Tab-separated table of C-alpha atoms in Angstrom:
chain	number	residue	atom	x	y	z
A	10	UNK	CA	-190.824	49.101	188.554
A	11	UNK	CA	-188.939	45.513	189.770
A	12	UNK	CA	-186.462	45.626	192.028
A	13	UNK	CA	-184.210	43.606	190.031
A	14	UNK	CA	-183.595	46.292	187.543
A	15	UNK	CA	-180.600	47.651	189.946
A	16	UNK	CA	-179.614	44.064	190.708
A	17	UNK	CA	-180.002	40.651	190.829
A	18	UNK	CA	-182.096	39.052	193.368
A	19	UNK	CA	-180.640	38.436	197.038
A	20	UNK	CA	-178.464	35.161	197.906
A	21	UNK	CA	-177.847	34.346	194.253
A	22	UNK	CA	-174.040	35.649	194.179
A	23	UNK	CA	-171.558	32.579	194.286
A	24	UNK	CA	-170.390	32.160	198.013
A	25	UNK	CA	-167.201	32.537	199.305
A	26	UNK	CA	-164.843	30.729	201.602
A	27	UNK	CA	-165.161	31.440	205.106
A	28	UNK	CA	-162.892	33.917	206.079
A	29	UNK	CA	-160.531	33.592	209.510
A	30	UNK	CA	-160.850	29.688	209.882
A	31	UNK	CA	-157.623	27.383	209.617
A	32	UNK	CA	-157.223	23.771	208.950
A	33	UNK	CA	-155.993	21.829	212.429
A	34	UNK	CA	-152.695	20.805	212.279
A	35	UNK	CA	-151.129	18.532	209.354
A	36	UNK	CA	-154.384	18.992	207.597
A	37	UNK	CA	-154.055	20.220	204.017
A	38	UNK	CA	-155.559	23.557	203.067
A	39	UNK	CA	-159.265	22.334	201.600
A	40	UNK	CA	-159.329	23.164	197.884
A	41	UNK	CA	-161.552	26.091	196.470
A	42	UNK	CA	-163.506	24.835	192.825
A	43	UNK	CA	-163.064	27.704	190.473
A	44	UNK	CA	-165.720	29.651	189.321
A	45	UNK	CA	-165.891	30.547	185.869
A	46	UNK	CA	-168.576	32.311	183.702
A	47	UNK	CA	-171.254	34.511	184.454
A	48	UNK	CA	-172.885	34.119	187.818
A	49	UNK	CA	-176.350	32.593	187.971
A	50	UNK	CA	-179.261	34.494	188.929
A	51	UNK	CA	-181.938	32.231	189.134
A	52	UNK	CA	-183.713	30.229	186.570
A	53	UNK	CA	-186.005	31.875	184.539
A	54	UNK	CA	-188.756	30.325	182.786
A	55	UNK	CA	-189.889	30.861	179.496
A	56	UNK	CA	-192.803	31.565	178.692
A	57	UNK	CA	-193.966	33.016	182.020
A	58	UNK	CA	-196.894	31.183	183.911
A	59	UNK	CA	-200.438	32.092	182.879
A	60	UNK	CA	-201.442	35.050	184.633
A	61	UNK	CA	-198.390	36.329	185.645
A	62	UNK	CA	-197.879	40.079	185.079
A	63	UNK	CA	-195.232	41.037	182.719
A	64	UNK	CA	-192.555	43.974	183.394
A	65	UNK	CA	-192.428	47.325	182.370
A	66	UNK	CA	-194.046	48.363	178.842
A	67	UNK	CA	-192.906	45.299	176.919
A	68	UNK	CA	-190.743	42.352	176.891
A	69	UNK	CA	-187.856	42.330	179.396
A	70	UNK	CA	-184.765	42.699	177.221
A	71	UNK	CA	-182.309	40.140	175.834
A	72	UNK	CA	-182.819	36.098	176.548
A	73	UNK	CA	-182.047	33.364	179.114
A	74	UNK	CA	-178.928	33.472	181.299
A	75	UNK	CA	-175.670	31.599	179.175
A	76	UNK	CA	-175.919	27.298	180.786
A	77	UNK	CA	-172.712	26.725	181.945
A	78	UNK	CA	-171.393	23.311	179.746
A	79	UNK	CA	-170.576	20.500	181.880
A	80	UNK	CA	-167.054	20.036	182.888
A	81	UNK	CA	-166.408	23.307	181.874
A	82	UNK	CA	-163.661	24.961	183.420
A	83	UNK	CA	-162.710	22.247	185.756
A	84	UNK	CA	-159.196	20.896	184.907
A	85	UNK	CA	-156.371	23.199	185.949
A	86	UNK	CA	-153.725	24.333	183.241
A	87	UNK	CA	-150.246	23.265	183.785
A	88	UNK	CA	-148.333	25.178	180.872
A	89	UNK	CA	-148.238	28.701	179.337
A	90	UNK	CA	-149.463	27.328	176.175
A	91	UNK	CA	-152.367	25.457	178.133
A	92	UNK	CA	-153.272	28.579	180.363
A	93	UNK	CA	-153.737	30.488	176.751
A	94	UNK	CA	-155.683	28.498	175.495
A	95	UNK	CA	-158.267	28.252	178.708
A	96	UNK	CA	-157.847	31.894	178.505
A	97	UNK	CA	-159.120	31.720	174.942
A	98	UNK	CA	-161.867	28.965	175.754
A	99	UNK	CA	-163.325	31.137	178.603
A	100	UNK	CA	-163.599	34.431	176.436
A	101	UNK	CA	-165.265	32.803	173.866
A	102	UNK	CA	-167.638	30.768	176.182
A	103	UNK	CA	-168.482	34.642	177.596
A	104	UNK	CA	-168.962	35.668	173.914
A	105	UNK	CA	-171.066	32.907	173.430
A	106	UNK	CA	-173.150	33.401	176.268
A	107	UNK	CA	-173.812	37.241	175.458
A	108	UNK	CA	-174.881	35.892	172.274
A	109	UNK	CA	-177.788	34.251	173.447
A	110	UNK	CA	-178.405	36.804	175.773
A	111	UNK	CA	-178.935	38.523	173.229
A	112	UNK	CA	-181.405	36.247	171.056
A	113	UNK	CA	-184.754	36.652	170.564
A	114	UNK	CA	-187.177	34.698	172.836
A	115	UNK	CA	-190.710	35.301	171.249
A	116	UNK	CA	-193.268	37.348	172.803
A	117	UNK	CA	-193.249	35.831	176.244
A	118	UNK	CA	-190.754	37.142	178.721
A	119	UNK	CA	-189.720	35.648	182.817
A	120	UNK	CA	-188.631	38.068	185.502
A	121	UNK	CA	-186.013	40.715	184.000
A	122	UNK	CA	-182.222	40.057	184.460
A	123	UNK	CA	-179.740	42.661	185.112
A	124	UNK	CA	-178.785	45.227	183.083
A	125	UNK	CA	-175.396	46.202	182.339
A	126	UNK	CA	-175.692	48.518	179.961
A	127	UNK	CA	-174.059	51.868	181.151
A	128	UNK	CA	-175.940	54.570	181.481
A	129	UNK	CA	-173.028	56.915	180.070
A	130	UNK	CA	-173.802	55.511	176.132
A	131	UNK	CA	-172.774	51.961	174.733
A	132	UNK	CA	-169.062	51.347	174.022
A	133	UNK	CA	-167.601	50.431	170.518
A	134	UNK	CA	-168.418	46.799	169.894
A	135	UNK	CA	-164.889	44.428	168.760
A	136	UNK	CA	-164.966	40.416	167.494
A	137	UNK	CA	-161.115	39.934	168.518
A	138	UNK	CA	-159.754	36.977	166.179
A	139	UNK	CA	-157.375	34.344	168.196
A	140	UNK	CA	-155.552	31.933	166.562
A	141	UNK	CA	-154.259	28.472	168.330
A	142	UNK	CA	-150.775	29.457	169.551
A	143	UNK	CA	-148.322	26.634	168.231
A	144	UNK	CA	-144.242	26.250	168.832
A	145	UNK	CA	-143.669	28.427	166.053
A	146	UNK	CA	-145.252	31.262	166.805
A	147	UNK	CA	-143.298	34.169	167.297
A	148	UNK	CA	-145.899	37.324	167.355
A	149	UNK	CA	-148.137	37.427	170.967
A	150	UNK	CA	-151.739	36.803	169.523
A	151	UNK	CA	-153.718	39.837	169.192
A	152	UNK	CA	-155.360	41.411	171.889
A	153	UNK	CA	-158.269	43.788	172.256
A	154	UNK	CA	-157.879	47.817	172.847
A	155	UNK	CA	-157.365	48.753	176.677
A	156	UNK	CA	-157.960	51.683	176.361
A	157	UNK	CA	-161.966	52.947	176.084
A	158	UNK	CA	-163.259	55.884	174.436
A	159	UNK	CA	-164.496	58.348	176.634
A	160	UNK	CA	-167.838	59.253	176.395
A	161	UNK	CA	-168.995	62.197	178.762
A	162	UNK	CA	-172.628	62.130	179.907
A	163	UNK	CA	-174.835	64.668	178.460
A	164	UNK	CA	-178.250	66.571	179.759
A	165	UNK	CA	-180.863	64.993	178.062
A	166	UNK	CA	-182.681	67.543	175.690
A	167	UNK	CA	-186.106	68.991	176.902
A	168	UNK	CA	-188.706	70.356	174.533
A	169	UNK	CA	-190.605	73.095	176.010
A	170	UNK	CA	-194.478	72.198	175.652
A	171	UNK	CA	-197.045	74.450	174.702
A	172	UNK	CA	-199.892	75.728	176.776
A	173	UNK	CA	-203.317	75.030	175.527
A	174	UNK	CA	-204.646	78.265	173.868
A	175	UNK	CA	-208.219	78.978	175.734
A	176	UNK	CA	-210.053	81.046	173.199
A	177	UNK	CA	-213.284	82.531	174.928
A	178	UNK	CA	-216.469	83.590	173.616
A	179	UNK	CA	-215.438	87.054	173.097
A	180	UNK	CA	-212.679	86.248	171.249
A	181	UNK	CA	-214.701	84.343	168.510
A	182	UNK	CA	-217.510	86.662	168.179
A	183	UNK	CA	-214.762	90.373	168.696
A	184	UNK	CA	-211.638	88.854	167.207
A	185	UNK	CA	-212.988	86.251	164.098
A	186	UNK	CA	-210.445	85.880	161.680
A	187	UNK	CA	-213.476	86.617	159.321
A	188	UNK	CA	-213.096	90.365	160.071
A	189	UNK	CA	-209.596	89.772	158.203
A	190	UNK	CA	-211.157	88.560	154.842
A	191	UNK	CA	-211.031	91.683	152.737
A	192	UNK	CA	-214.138	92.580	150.711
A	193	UNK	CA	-216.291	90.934	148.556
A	194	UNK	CA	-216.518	90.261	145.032
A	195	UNK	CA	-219.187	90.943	142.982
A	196	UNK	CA	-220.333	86.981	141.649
A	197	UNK	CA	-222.750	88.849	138.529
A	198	UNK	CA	-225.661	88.054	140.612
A	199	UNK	CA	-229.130	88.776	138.859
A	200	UNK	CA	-232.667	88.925	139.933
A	201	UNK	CA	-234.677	85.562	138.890
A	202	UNK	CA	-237.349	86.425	136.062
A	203	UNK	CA	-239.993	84.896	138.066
A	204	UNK	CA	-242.197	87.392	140.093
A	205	UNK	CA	-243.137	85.946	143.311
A	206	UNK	CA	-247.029	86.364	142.656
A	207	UNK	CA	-247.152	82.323	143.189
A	208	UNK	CA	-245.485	79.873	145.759
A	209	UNK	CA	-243.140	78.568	142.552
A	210	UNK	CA	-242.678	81.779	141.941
A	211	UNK	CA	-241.017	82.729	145.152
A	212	UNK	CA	-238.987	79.434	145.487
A	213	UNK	CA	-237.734	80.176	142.175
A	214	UNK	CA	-236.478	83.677	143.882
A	215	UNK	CA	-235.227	81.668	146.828
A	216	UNK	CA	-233.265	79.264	144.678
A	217	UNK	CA	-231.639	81.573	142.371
A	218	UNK	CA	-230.193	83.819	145.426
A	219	UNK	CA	-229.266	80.406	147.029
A	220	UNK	CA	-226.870	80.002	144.060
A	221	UNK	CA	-225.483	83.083	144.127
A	222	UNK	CA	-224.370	83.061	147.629
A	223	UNK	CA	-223.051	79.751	147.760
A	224	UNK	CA	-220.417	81.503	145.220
A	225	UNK	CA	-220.517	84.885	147.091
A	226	UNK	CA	-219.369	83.403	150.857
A	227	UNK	CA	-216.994	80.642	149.878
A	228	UNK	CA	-213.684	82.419	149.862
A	229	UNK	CA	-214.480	84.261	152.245
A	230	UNK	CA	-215.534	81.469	154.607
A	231	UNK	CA	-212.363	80.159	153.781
A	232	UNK	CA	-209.988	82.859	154.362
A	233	UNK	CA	-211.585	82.678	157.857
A	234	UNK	CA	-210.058	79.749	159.089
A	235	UNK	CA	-213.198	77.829	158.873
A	236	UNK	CA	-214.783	75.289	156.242
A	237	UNK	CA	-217.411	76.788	154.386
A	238	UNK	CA	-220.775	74.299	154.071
A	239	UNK	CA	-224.112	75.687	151.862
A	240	UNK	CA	-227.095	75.424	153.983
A	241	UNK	CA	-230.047	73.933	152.884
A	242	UNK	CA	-233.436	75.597	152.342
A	243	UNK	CA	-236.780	74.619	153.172
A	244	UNK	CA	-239.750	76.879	152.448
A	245	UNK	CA	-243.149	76.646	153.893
A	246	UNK	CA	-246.681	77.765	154.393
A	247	UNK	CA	-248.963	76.649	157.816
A	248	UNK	CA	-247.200	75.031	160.313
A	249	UNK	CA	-243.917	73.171	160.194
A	250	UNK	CA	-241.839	71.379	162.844
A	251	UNK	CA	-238.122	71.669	162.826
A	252	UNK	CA	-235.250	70.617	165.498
A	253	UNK	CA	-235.593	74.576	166.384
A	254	UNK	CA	-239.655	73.784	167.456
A	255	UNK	CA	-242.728	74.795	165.928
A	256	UNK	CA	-243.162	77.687	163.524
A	257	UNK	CA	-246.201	78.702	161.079
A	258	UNK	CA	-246.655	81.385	158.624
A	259	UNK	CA	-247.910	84.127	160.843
A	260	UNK	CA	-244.280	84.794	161.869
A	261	UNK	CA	-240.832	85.741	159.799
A	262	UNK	CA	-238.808	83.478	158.405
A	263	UNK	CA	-235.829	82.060	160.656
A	264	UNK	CA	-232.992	79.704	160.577
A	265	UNK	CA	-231.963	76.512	162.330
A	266	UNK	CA	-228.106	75.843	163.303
A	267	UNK	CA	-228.727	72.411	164.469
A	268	UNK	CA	-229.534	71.474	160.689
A	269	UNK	CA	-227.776	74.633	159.018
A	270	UNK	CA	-231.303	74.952	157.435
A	271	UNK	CA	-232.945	78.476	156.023
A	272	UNK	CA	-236.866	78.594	156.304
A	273	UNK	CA	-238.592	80.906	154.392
A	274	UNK	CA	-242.410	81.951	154.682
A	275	UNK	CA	-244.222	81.621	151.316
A	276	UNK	CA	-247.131	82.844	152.374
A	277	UNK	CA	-245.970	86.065	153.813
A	278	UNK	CA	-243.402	86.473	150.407
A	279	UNK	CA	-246.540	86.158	148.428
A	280	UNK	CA	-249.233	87.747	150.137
A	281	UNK	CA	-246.969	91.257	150.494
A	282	UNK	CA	-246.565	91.207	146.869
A	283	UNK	CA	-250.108	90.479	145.384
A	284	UNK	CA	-251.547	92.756	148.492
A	285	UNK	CA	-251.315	96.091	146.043
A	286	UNK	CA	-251.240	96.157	142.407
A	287	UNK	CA	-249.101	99.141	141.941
A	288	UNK	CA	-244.790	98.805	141.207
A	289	UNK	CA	-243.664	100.349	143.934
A	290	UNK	CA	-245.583	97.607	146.833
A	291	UNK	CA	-244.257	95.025	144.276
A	292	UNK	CA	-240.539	96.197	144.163
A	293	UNK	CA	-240.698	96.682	148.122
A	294	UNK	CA	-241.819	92.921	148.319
A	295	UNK	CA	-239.195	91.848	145.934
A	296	UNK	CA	-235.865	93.621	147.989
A	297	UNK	CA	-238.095	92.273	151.768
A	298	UNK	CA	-237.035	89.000	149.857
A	299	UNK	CA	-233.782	89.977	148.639
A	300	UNK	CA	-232.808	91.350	152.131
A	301	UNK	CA	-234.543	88.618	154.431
A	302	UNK	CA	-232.886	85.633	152.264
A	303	UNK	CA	-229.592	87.130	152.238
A	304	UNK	CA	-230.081	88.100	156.385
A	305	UNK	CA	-230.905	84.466	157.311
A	306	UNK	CA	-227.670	83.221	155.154
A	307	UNK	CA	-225.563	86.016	157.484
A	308	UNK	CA	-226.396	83.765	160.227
A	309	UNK	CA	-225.463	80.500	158.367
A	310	UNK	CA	-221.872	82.591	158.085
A	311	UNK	CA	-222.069	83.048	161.689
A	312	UNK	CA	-222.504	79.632	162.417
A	313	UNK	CA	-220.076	78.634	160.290
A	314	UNK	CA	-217.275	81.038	161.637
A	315	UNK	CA	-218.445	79.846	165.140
A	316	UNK	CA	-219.795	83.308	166.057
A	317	UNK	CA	-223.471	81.802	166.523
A	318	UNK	CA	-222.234	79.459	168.659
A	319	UNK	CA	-220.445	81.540	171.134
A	320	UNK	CA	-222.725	84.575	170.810
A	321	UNK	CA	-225.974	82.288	172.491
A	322	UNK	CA	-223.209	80.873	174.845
A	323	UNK	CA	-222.692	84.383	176.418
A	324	UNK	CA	-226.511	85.001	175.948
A	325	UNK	CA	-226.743	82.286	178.471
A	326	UNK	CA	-224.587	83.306	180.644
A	327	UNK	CA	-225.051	86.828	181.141
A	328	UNK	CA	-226.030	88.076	184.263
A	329	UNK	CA	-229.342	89.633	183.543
A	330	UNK	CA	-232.003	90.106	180.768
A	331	UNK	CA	-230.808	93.217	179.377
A	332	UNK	CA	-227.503	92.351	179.253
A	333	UNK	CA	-228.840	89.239	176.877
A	334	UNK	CA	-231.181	91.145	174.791
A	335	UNK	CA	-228.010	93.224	174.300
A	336	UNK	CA	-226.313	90.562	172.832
A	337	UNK	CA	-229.096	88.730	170.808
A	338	UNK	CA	-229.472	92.708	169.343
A	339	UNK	CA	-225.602	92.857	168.508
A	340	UNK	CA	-226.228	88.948	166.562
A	341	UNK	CA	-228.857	90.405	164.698
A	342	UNK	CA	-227.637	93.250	163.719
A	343	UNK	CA	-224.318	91.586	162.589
A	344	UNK	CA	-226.595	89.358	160.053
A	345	UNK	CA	-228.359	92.486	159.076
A	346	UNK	CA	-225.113	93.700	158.179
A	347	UNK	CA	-223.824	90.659	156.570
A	348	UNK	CA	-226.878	90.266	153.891
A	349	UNK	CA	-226.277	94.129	152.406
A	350	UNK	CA	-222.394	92.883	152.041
A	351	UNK	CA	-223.595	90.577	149.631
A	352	UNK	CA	-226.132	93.216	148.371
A	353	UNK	CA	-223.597	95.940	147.707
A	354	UNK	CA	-221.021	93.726	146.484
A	355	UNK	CA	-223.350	92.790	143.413
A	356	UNK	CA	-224.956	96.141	143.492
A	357	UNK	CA	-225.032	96.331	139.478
A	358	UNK	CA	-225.888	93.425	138.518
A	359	UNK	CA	-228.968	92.508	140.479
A	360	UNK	CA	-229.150	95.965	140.551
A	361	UNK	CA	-229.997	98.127	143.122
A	362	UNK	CA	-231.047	101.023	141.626
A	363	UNK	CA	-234.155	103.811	140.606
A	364	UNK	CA	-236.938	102.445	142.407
A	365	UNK	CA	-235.237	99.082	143.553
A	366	UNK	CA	-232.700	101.548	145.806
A	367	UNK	CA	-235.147	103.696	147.018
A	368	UNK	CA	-237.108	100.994	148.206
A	369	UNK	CA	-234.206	99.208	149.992
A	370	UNK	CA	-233.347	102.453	151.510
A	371	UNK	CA	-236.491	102.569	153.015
A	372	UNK	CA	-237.004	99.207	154.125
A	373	UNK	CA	-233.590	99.241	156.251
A	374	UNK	CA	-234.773	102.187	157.942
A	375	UNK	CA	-238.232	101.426	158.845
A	376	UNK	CA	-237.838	97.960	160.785
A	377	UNK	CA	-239.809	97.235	163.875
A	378	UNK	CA	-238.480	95.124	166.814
A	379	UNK	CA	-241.197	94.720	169.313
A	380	UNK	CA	-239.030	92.353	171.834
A	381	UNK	CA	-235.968	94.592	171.724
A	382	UNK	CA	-233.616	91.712	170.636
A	383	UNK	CA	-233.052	92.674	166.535
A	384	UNK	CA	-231.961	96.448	167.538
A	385	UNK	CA	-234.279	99.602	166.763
A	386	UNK	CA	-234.964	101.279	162.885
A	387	UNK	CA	-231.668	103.321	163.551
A	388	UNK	CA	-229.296	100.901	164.214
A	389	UNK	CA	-230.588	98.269	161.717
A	390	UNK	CA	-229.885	101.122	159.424
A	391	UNK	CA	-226.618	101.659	160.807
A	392	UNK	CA	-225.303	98.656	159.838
A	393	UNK	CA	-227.038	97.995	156.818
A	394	UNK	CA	-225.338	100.736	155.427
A	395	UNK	CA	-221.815	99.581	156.888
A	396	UNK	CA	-221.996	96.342	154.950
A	397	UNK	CA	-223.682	98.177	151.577
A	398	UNK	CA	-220.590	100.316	151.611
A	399	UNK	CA	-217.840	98.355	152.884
A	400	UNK	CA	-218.649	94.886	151.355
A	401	UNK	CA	-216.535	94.097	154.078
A	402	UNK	CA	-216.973	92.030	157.497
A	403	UNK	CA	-214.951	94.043	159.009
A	404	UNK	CA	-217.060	97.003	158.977
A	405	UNK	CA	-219.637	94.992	160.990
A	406	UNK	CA	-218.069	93.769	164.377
A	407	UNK	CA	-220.930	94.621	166.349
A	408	UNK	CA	-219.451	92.973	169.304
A	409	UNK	CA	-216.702	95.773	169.759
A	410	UNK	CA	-218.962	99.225	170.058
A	411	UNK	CA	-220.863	100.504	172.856
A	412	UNK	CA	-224.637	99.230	173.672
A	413	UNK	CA	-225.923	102.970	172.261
A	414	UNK	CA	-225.048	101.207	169.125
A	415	UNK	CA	-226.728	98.425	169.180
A	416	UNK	CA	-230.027	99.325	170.974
């Protein structure tokens, strides 16, 4: 901030007479010039030189001091009428010069004169008209108000502001607005008519479950908070490279957050159902395809919601192997969970029952988990049947119960 905002600049005030000093004897008394107008402060120059740093946050406000005219002010009245009409002269030259104090200089500014505005709030602005006073005038000529409105000084008003909310980890994945969404509605969903006996026969499965739950998760999604994106879906036999690394058919089928991309294994889909001829291997193989399509869309949910995300964040930080095998289990199990929500919400029309419900009873209860991070046959159970029966998220927040269950 300049110093010359709370003045102008040293040695600029008009100087006085010196004070206590007498003219020697028969001398006359030396006579004093009058000043008149507004002192000078200095000459400011417009625009300022190249590279010279302006003031403040923008132009300095108002223009140029007023020039004083020459000869101005120098003759001394020697009548009423004549001291008037000085009187009149000098209050319109000091109108004059807050006028162009007050015009607009362009976007270049000098040094910034002083202010005088008062710091109490600006008083009522006046244009007092004066007429030439002639012999015949018999009213005084108007003068302005003496009096000032009073204006007291106010606190300025403060608006509180508002902490940051810090949401951690465990709030996303415990506390997800998700678990607020109510249950789901059955979208009509049926089975395709193609049996997965060839590789178009299983994509045809793929892509007709696709469909229905880009129309099952939506509003649900939605009522979350969050902004609900279908993934895409890739399927595959051999080896394939993805963002995630290498996988090949040997293994299950997975999905990749960094793309929001499902991969499915055609060559497990259709080796388990051509491996026996009889119904029962065949309807097995159809709801392992049901169940591990809808699963692997659970965790597209979770990614969406932002439970994904914060879930592997505490993986990473927890302080010791179990404690993140506990949590990858608790992930798992929530998308295990998720996929029979969709399941039981359409129930009757894909439909899960006779043979087709015995069979998906049996596969949720007869899972293996050989590196203790998708949760034992129990607990996959558990959960399965939460979500079958709820069609509800909120009926699987895994990250609220004890380990027990979720081993």
């Amino acid at each position: 901030m300049s110093g010359n905002q709370w003045g102008p600049p040293p040695g600029q005030y008009p100087q006085q007479p010196p004070q206590g000093q007498y003219p020697p004897p028969g001398q006359p008394w030396p006579q004093q010039q009058p000043q008149y107008g507004a002192p000078q402060y200095g000459a400011p120059q417009y625009p300022p030189p190249p590279g010279q740093p302006q003031f403040g946050w923008g132009p300095a406000p108002g223009g140029p001091p007023p020039r004083r005219k020459k000869g101005g002010g120098a003759k001394v009245a020697l009548t009423v009428v004549g001291v008037i009409v000085v009187g009149v002269v000098g209050l319109v030259g000091v109108s004059s010069a807050l006028k162009q104090n007050g015009s607009d200089d362009g976007p270049y500014s000098s040094r910034p004169n002083p202010t005088y505005s008062s710091t109490y709030g600006s008083s009522p602005s006046y244009s007092p008209t004066m007429e030439r006073p002639t012999a015949r005038a018999t009213n005084p000529p108007s003068r302005p108000p003496t009096t000032k409105p009073v204006v007291r000084p106010t606190a300025p008003r403060t608006t509180p502001t508002k902490k940051p909310v810090v949401v951690s980890n465990l709030d996303v994945v415990a506390r997800n607005r998700l678990y607020k969404a109510g249950a789901m509605r059955s979208v009509n969903c049926k089975e395709s008519k193609a049996r997965p006996s060839t590789y178009a026969g299983a994509t045809a499965n793929y892509k007709n479950l696709w469909n229905c739950l880009n129309r099952a998760w939506p509003s649900m999604v939605t009522k979350s908070g969050s902004k609900f994106r279908p993934p895409s879906v890739r399927t595959f036999t051999g080896t394939i490279t993805t963002p995630c690394g290498g996988w090949n058919d040997s293994g299950p089928p997975f999905y990749c957050p960094s793309t929001e991309t499902i991969y499915m294994n055609l060559t497990e889909d259709v080796g388990n159902y051509n491996q026996y001829p009889q119904n029962s291997p065949r309807v097995w193989a159809r709801m392992w395809m049901l169940h591990q399509f809808a699963h692997e869309y659970g965790h597209h949910v979770q990614q969406l919601t932002g439970i994904m995300s914060a879930s592997w964040r505490m993986e990473y930080q927890a302080p010791s192997t179990a404690k993140e095998l506990e949590i990858s289990r608790r992930l798992e199990l929530q998308a295990s969970c998720f996929s029979d929500i969709f399941i039981g919400a359409n129930r009757n029309s894909y439909p899960i029952k006779g043979q087709s419900a015995k069979e998906w009873r049996w596969l949720i209860g007869n899972v293996t988990d050989k590196k203790n991070d998708h949760g034992d046959a129990a607990n996959h159970k558990y959960w399965a049947l939460r979500g079958f029966n709820s069609r509800s998220p909120s009926a699987c927040n895994t990250y609220v119960v004890s380990p027990k269950k979720v081993q």
